[in-house]
Amino acid sequence: MEECVVTSGVECPVPILMYHAVTRSPAPATRALSVSPDAFADHMRLLHERGFTPVTTARLGAAWRGGPPLPARPVLITFDDGYRGVHEHVLPVLRELGFMATVFVTTGWLRGPDEIDGAALDTMLDWEEVSELAARGTEIGGHSHSHPQLDQLPADELCYEVESCKEIIAERLGSTPASFAYPYGYSNRQVRQAVRAAGFAQSVAVGNELAEPRQGPFALRRVTVRRSTGLEEFARLAEGRAVRLNFAADRALTKGYALVRGSRRIMRKAAGAGF
């Protein structure tokens, strides 16, 4: 990413890195989107050596709403779902380097009283571990209750998924979450309106592009980090070099699937109307 100087209120693009499980032995369902603890530590040390300053999703949203400006070379480190490795392997590295991060939790997957039996894909955090992450400065955001494709749900189920997730986090941690991540990265206008109506201040998708203010606070793009992401590729992604080229195939698949998803919604509405 070329050095960007803020002028006339124009903000620079920011890389938002999207991780999932950090583990040596991932379950088959999470392997492709997992990274090993050693690889994650290498990623974070590279960011430190190159002068990046991690901020939370809430901090980014506040800055782009006119709040305190971002530091030089900002980057966001985010984790989806709430896998246990975030506490076991990620937290020690963050503490060592003084880094901040955001963990978006699927409340029905976390171990505890709200757990949906058999729903989680791998070993998840429990609420004591989530509380420790929050106490150490990690932002805890929402990621729905049961991890459905939100844009495929009827309005009442959509509201339940978003609002119950927020309420459970607030009850367990004693503070209301400000940020949300869409399961699977999918959203539409109805989903974004539901997230806003629930009281979240910003939300993130995928998109595999750098985040920019023009995307709007409820459609911020992220860059996917996979088990196959080598250190040189990671450096290019963090620095915003050739991001679009790197994920060209992903974007083509996403656009094609968006057409399929739109057709499904239309068919369901038609069926519901008795056509």
PDB file of C-alpha atoms in Angstrom, residues 37-209:
ATOM      1  CA  PRO A  37      -0.092 -20.631  15.768  1.00  0.00           C
ATOM      2  CA  ASP A  38       3.421 -20.242  14.364  1.00  0.00           C
ATOM      3  CA  ALA A  39       2.129 -18.683  11.137  1.00  0.00           C
ATOM      4  CA  PHE A  40      -0.068 -16.275  13.086  1.00  0.00           C
ATOM      5  CA  ALA A  41       2.873 -15.212  15.265  1.00  0.00           C
ATOM      6  CA  ASP A  42       4.958 -14.632  12.124  1.00  0.00           C
ATOM      7  CA  HIS A  43       2.175 -12.478  10.675  1.00  0.00           C
ATOM      8  CA  MET A  44       1.979 -10.326  13.786  1.00  0.00           C
ATOM      9  CA  ARG A  45       5.752  -9.872  14.045  1.00  0.00           C
ATOM     10  CA  LEU A  46       5.849  -8.801  10.415  1.00  0.00           C
ATOM     11  CA  LEU A  47       3.192  -6.159  11.125  1.00  0.00           C
ATOM     12  CA  HIS A  48       5.199  -4.984  14.133  1.00  0.00           C
ATOM     13  CA  GLU A  49       8.464  -4.812  12.189  1.00  0.00           C
ATOM     14  CA  ARG A  50       6.855  -2.821   9.373  1.00  0.00           C
ATOM     15  CA  GLY A  51       5.355  -0.227  11.654  1.00  0.00           C
ATOM     16  CA  PHE A  52       1.674  -1.149  11.546  1.00  0.00           C
ATOM     17  CA  THR A  53      -0.551  -0.133  14.462  1.00  0.00           C
ATOM     18  CA  PRO A  54      -3.524  -2.455  15.058  1.00  0.00           C
ATOM     19  CA  VAL A  55      -6.811  -0.817  16.071  1.00  0.00           C
ATOM     20  CA  THR A  56     -10.226  -2.262  16.840  1.00  0.00           C
ATOM     21  CA  THR A  57     -13.210  -2.159  14.512  1.00  0.00           C
ATOM     22  CA  ALA A  58     -14.922   0.253  16.897  1.00  0.00           C
ATOM     23  CA  ARG A  59     -11.917   2.582  16.764  1.00  0.00           C
ATOM     24  CA  LEU A  60     -11.932   2.566  12.957  1.00  0.00           C
ATOM     25  CA  GLY A  61     -15.652   3.289  12.827  1.00  0.00           C
ATOM     26  CA  ALA A  62     -15.330   6.158  15.298  1.00  0.00           C
ATOM     27  CA  ALA A  63     -12.424   7.697  13.383  1.00  0.00           C
ATOM     28  CA  TRP A  64     -14.348   7.602  10.111  1.00  0.00           C
ATOM     29  CA  ARG A  65     -17.328   9.252  11.804  1.00  0.00           C
ATOM     30  CA  GLY A  66     -15.161  12.233  12.722  1.00  0.00           C
ATOM     31  CA  GLY A  67     -13.693  10.990  15.996  1.00  0.00           C
ATOM     32  CA  PRO A  68     -10.020  10.816  16.995  1.00  0.00           C
ATOM     33  CA  PRO A  69      -7.830  10.185  13.935  1.00  0.00           C
ATOM     34  CA  LEU A  70      -6.248   6.829  13.250  1.00  0.00           C
ATOM     35  CA  PRO A  71      -2.558   6.236  13.957  1.00  0.00           C
ATOM     36  CA  ALA A  72       0.009   5.876  11.202  1.00  0.00           C
ATOM     37  CA  ARG A  73      -0.257   2.622   9.231  1.00  0.00           C
ATOM     38  CA  PRO A  74      -3.450   1.330  10.884  1.00  0.00           C
ATOM     39  CA  VAL A  75      -4.498  -2.296  10.467  1.00  0.00           C
ATOM     40  CA  LEU A  76      -7.378  -4.324  11.887  1.00  0.00           C
ATOM     41  CA  ILE A  77      -6.903  -7.898  13.114  1.00  0.00           C
ATOM     42  CA  THR A  78     -10.281  -9.646  13.248  1.00  0.00           C
ATOM     43  CA  PHE A  79     -11.419 -13.171  14.102  1.00  0.00           C
ATOM     44  CA  ASP A  80     -14.772 -14.709  13.209  1.00  0.00           C
ATOM     45  CA  ASP A  81     -16.873 -17.267  15.101  1.00  0.00           C
ATOM     46  CA  GLY A  82     -14.988 -17.458  18.420  1.00  0.00           C
ATOM     47  CA  TYR A  83     -12.627 -20.450  18.241  1.00  0.00           C
ATOM     48  CA  ARG A  84     -10.731 -21.397  21.385  1.00  0.00           C
ATOM     49  CA  GLY A  85      -7.337 -20.849  19.763  1.00  0.00           C
ATOM     50  CA  VAL A  86      -7.955 -17.101  19.949  1.00  0.00           C
ATOM     51  CA  HIS A  87      -7.502 -17.350  23.701  1.00  0.00           C
ATOM     52  CA  GLU A  88      -4.876 -20.094  23.719  1.00  0.00           C
ATOM     53  CA  HIS A  89      -2.611 -18.953  20.876  1.00  0.00           C
ATOM     54  CA  VAL A  90      -3.606 -15.423  19.815  1.00  0.00           C
ATOM     55  CA  LEU A  91      -3.894 -13.624  23.149  1.00  0.00           C
ATOM     56  CA  PRO A  92      -0.269 -14.279  24.225  1.00  0.00           C
ATOM     57  CA  VAL A  93       1.033 -12.845  20.930  1.00  0.00           C
ATOM     58  CA  LEU A  94      -1.211  -9.784  21.163  1.00  0.00           C
ATOM     59  CA  ARG A  95      -0.047  -9.160  24.736  1.00  0.00           C
ATOM     60  CA  GLU A  96       3.615  -9.557  23.774  1.00  0.00           C
ATOM     61  CA  LEU A  97       3.352  -6.984  20.987  1.00  0.00           C
ATOM     62  CA  GLY A  98       0.807  -4.668  22.589  1.00  0.00           C
ATOM     63  CA  PHE A  99      -1.647  -5.300  19.749  1.00  0.00           C
ATOM     64  CA  MET A 100      -5.425  -4.863  19.724  1.00  0.00           C
ATOM     65  CA  ALA A 101      -7.943  -7.015  17.864  1.00  0.00           C
ATOM     66  CA  THR A 102     -11.658  -7.669  17.379  1.00  0.00           C
ATOM     67  CA  VAL A 103     -13.271 -11.083  17.925  1.00  0.00           C
ATOM     68  CA  PHE A 104     -16.727 -11.534  16.393  1.00  0.00           C
ATOM     69  CA  VAL A 105     -18.497 -14.295  18.329  1.00  0.00           C
ATOM     70  CA  THR A 106     -21.348 -16.545  17.275  1.00  0.00           C
ATOM     71  CA  THR A 107     -23.131 -16.687  20.631  1.00  0.00           C
ATOM     72  CA  GLY A 108     -24.874 -20.016  20.010  1.00  0.00           C
ATOM     73  CA  TRP A 109     -21.539 -21.687  19.248  1.00  0.00           C
ATOM     74  CA  LEU A 110     -19.701 -20.594  22.396  1.00  0.00           C
ATOM     75  CA  ARG A 111     -19.434 -23.100  25.230  1.00  0.00           C
ATOM     76  CA  GLY A 112     -21.934 -22.230  27.942  1.00  0.00           C
ATOM     77  CA  PRO A 113     -25.639 -21.837  28.706  1.00  0.00           C
ATOM     78  CA  ASP A 114     -26.567 -20.395  25.303  1.00  0.00           C
ATOM     79  CA  GLU A 115     -24.776 -23.112  23.308  1.00  0.00           C
ATOM     80  CA  ILE A 116     -26.667 -24.840  20.496  1.00  0.00           C
ATOM     81  CA  ASP A 117     -25.803 -28.542  20.758  1.00  0.00           C
ATOM     82  CA  GLY A 118     -23.752 -29.798  17.842  1.00  0.00           C
ATOM     83  CA  ALA A 119     -23.745 -26.498  15.945  1.00  0.00           C
ATOM     84  CA  ALA A 120     -20.086 -25.459  16.282  1.00  0.00           C
ATOM     85  CA  LEU A 121     -17.547 -26.517  13.664  1.00  0.00           C
ATOM     86  CA  ASP A 122     -14.563 -26.783  16.040  1.00  0.00           C
ATOM     87  CA  THR A 123     -13.592 -26.200  19.675  1.00  0.00           C
ATOM     88  CA  MET A 124     -14.962 -22.832  20.755  1.00  0.00           C
ATOM     89  CA  LEU A 125     -14.276 -20.250  23.445  1.00  0.00           C
ATOM     90  CA  ASP A 126     -16.271 -20.286  26.660  1.00  0.00           C
ATOM     91  CA  TRP A 127     -17.548 -17.099  28.287  1.00  0.00           C
ATOM     92  CA  GLU A 128     -14.779 -16.993  30.882  1.00  0.00           C
ATOM     93  CA  GLU A 129     -12.225 -16.921  28.073  1.00  0.00           C
ATOM     94  CA  VAL A 130     -14.235 -14.302  26.186  1.00  0.00           C
ATOM     95  CA  SER A 131     -14.334 -12.185  29.343  1.00  0.00           C
ATOM     96  CA  GLU A 132     -10.564 -12.439  29.717  1.00  0.00           C
ATOM     97  CA  LEU A 133     -10.070 -11.399  26.095  1.00  0.00           C
ATOM     98  CA  ALA A 134     -12.284  -8.365  26.689  1.00  0.00           C
ATOM     99  CA  ALA A 135     -10.451  -7.508  29.905  1.00  0.00           C
ATOM    100  CA  ARG A 136      -7.155  -7.570  27.975  1.00  0.00           C
ATOM    101  CA  GLY A 137      -8.429  -4.966  25.494  1.00  0.00           C
ATOM    102  CA  THR A 138      -9.851  -7.172  22.743  1.00  0.00           C
ATOM    103  CA  GLU A 139     -13.080  -5.852  21.264  1.00  0.00           C
ATOM    104  CA  ILE A 140     -15.882  -8.437  21.310  1.00  0.00           C
ATOM    105  CA  GLY A 141     -18.326  -8.026  18.434  1.00  0.00           C
ATOM    106  CA  GLY A 142     -21.409  -9.879  17.254  1.00  0.00           C
ATOM    107  CA  HIS A 143     -21.565 -12.561  14.560  1.00  0.00           C
ATOM    108  CA  SER A 144     -25.223 -13.686  14.919  1.00  0.00           C
ATOM    109  CA  HIS A 145     -26.534 -16.386  17.261  1.00  0.00           C
ATOM    110  CA  SER A 146     -26.501 -19.512  15.078  1.00  0.00           C
ATOM    111  CA  HIS A 147     -24.391 -18.405  12.062  1.00  0.00           C
ATOM    112  CA  PRO A 148     -27.060 -18.573   9.333  1.00  0.00           C
ATOM    113  CA  GLN A 149     -27.016 -16.892   5.945  1.00  0.00           C
ATOM    114  CA  LEU A 150     -28.758 -13.761   7.193  1.00  0.00           C
ATOM    115  CA  ASP A 151     -29.820 -12.542   3.767  1.00  0.00           C
ATOM    116  CA  GLN A 152     -31.862 -15.709   3.280  1.00  0.00           C
ATOM    117  CA  LEU A 153     -33.942 -15.344   6.463  1.00  0.00           C
ATOM    118  CA  PRO A 154     -37.466 -13.959   6.944  1.00  0.00           C
ATOM    119  CA  ALA A 155     -37.514 -10.612   8.746  1.00  0.00           C
ATOM    120  CA  ASP A 156     -38.482 -12.016  12.160  1.00  0.00           C
ATOM    121  CA  GLU A 157     -35.710 -14.632  12.142  1.00  0.00           C
ATOM    122  CA  LEU A 158     -33.195 -12.070  10.926  1.00  0.00           C
ATOM    123  CA  CYS A 159     -34.041  -9.720  13.799  1.00  0.00           C
ATOM    124  CA  TYR A 160     -33.810 -12.579  16.301  1.00  0.00           C
ATOM    125  CA  GLU A 161     -30.349 -13.618  15.099  1.00  0.00           C
ATOM    126  CA  VAL A 162     -28.954 -10.085  15.327  1.00  0.00           C
ATOM    127  CA  GLU A 163     -30.712  -8.868  18.456  1.00  0.00           C
ATOM    128  CA  SER A 164     -30.278 -12.015  20.555  1.00  0.00           C
ATOM    129  CA  CYS A 165     -26.559 -12.061  19.732  1.00  0.00           C
ATOM    130  CA  LYS A 166     -26.206  -8.488  20.935  1.00  0.00           C
ATOM    131  CA  GLU A 167     -28.264  -9.098  24.088  1.00  0.00           C
ATOM    132  CA  ILE A 168     -26.315 -12.214  25.076  1.00  0.00           C
ATOM    133  CA  ILE A 169     -22.948 -10.476  24.677  1.00  0.00           C
ATOM    134  CA  ALA A 170     -24.174  -7.499  26.693  1.00  0.00           C
ATOM    135  CA  GLU A 171     -25.488  -9.760  29.443  1.00  0.00           C
ATOM    136  CA  ARG A 172     -22.341 -11.903  29.671  1.00  0.00           C
ATOM    137  CA  LEU A 173     -19.790  -9.072  29.442  1.00  0.00           C
ATOM    138  CA  GLY A 174     -21.694  -6.148  30.958  1.00  0.00           C
ATOM    139  CA  SER A 175     -21.139  -3.928  27.921  1.00  0.00           C
ATOM    140  CA  THR A 176     -22.973  -3.566  24.622  1.00  0.00           C
ATOM    141  CA  PRO A 177     -21.076  -4.651  21.485  1.00  0.00           C
ATOM    142  CA  ALA A 178     -20.559  -1.925  18.892  1.00  0.00           C
ATOM    143  CA  SER A 179     -19.418  -3.973  15.883  1.00  0.00           C
ATOM    144  CA  PHE A 180     -20.893  -6.832  13.864  1.00  0.00           C
ATOM    145  CA  ALA A 181     -19.613  -9.259  11.221  1.00  0.00           C
ATOM    146  CA  TYR A 182     -21.949 -10.891   8.712  1.00  0.00           C
ATOM    147  CA  PRO A 183     -21.795 -14.723   8.737  1.00  0.00           C
ATOM    148  CA  TYR A 184     -20.306 -15.923   5.444  1.00  0.00           C
ATOM    149  CA  GLY A 185     -19.760 -12.247   4.593  1.00  0.00           C
ATOM    150  CA  TYR A 186     -23.191 -11.940   2.985  1.00  0.00           C
ATOM    151  CA  SER A 187     -25.570  -9.033   3.504  1.00  0.00           C
ATOM    152  CA  ASN A 188     -28.213  -7.037   1.682  1.00  0.00           C
ATOM    153  CA  ARG A 189     -30.081  -3.844   2.488  1.00  0.00           C
ATOM    154  CA  GLN A 190     -32.504  -5.619   4.812  1.00  0.00           C
ATOM    155  CA  VAL A 191     -29.664  -7.258   6.753  1.00  0.00           C
ATOM    156  CA  ARG A 192     -27.727  -4.008   7.069  1.00  0.00           C
ATOM    157  CA  GLN A 193     -30.847  -2.203   8.266  1.00  0.00           C
ATOM    158  CA  ALA A 194     -31.460  -4.905  10.889  1.00  0.00           C
ATOM    159  CA  VAL A 195     -27.893  -4.604  12.175  1.00  0.00           C
ATOM    160  CA  ARG A 196     -28.196  -0.824  12.355  1.00  0.00           C
ATOM    161  CA  ALA A 197     -31.629  -1.048  14.048  1.00  0.00           C
ATOM    162  CA  ALA A 198     -30.206  -3.405  16.678  1.00  0.00           C
ATOM    163  CA  GLY A 199     -27.808  -0.646  17.716  1.00  0.00           C
ATOM    164  CA  PHE A 200     -24.529  -1.745  16.160  1.00  0.00           C
ATOM    165  CA  ALA A 201     -22.404   1.186  14.965  1.00  0.00           C
ATOM    166  CA  GLN A 202     -20.502  -0.596  12.189  1.00  0.00           C
ATOM    167  CA  SER A 203     -20.218  -3.985  10.538  1.00  0.00           C
ATOM    168  CA  VAL A 204     -17.789  -5.866   8.324  1.00  0.00           C
ATOM    169  CA  ALA A 205     -18.253  -8.112   5.319  1.00  0.00           C
ATOM    170  CA  VAL A 206     -15.558  -9.875   3.273  1.00  0.00           C
ATOM    171  CA  GLY A 207     -15.072  -8.457  -0.232  1.00  0.00           C
ATOM    172  CA  ASN A 208     -11.302  -9.060  -0.218  1.00  0.00           C
ATOM    173  CA  GLU A 209     -10.477  -5.399  -0.670  1.00  0.00           C
TER     174      GLU A 209
END
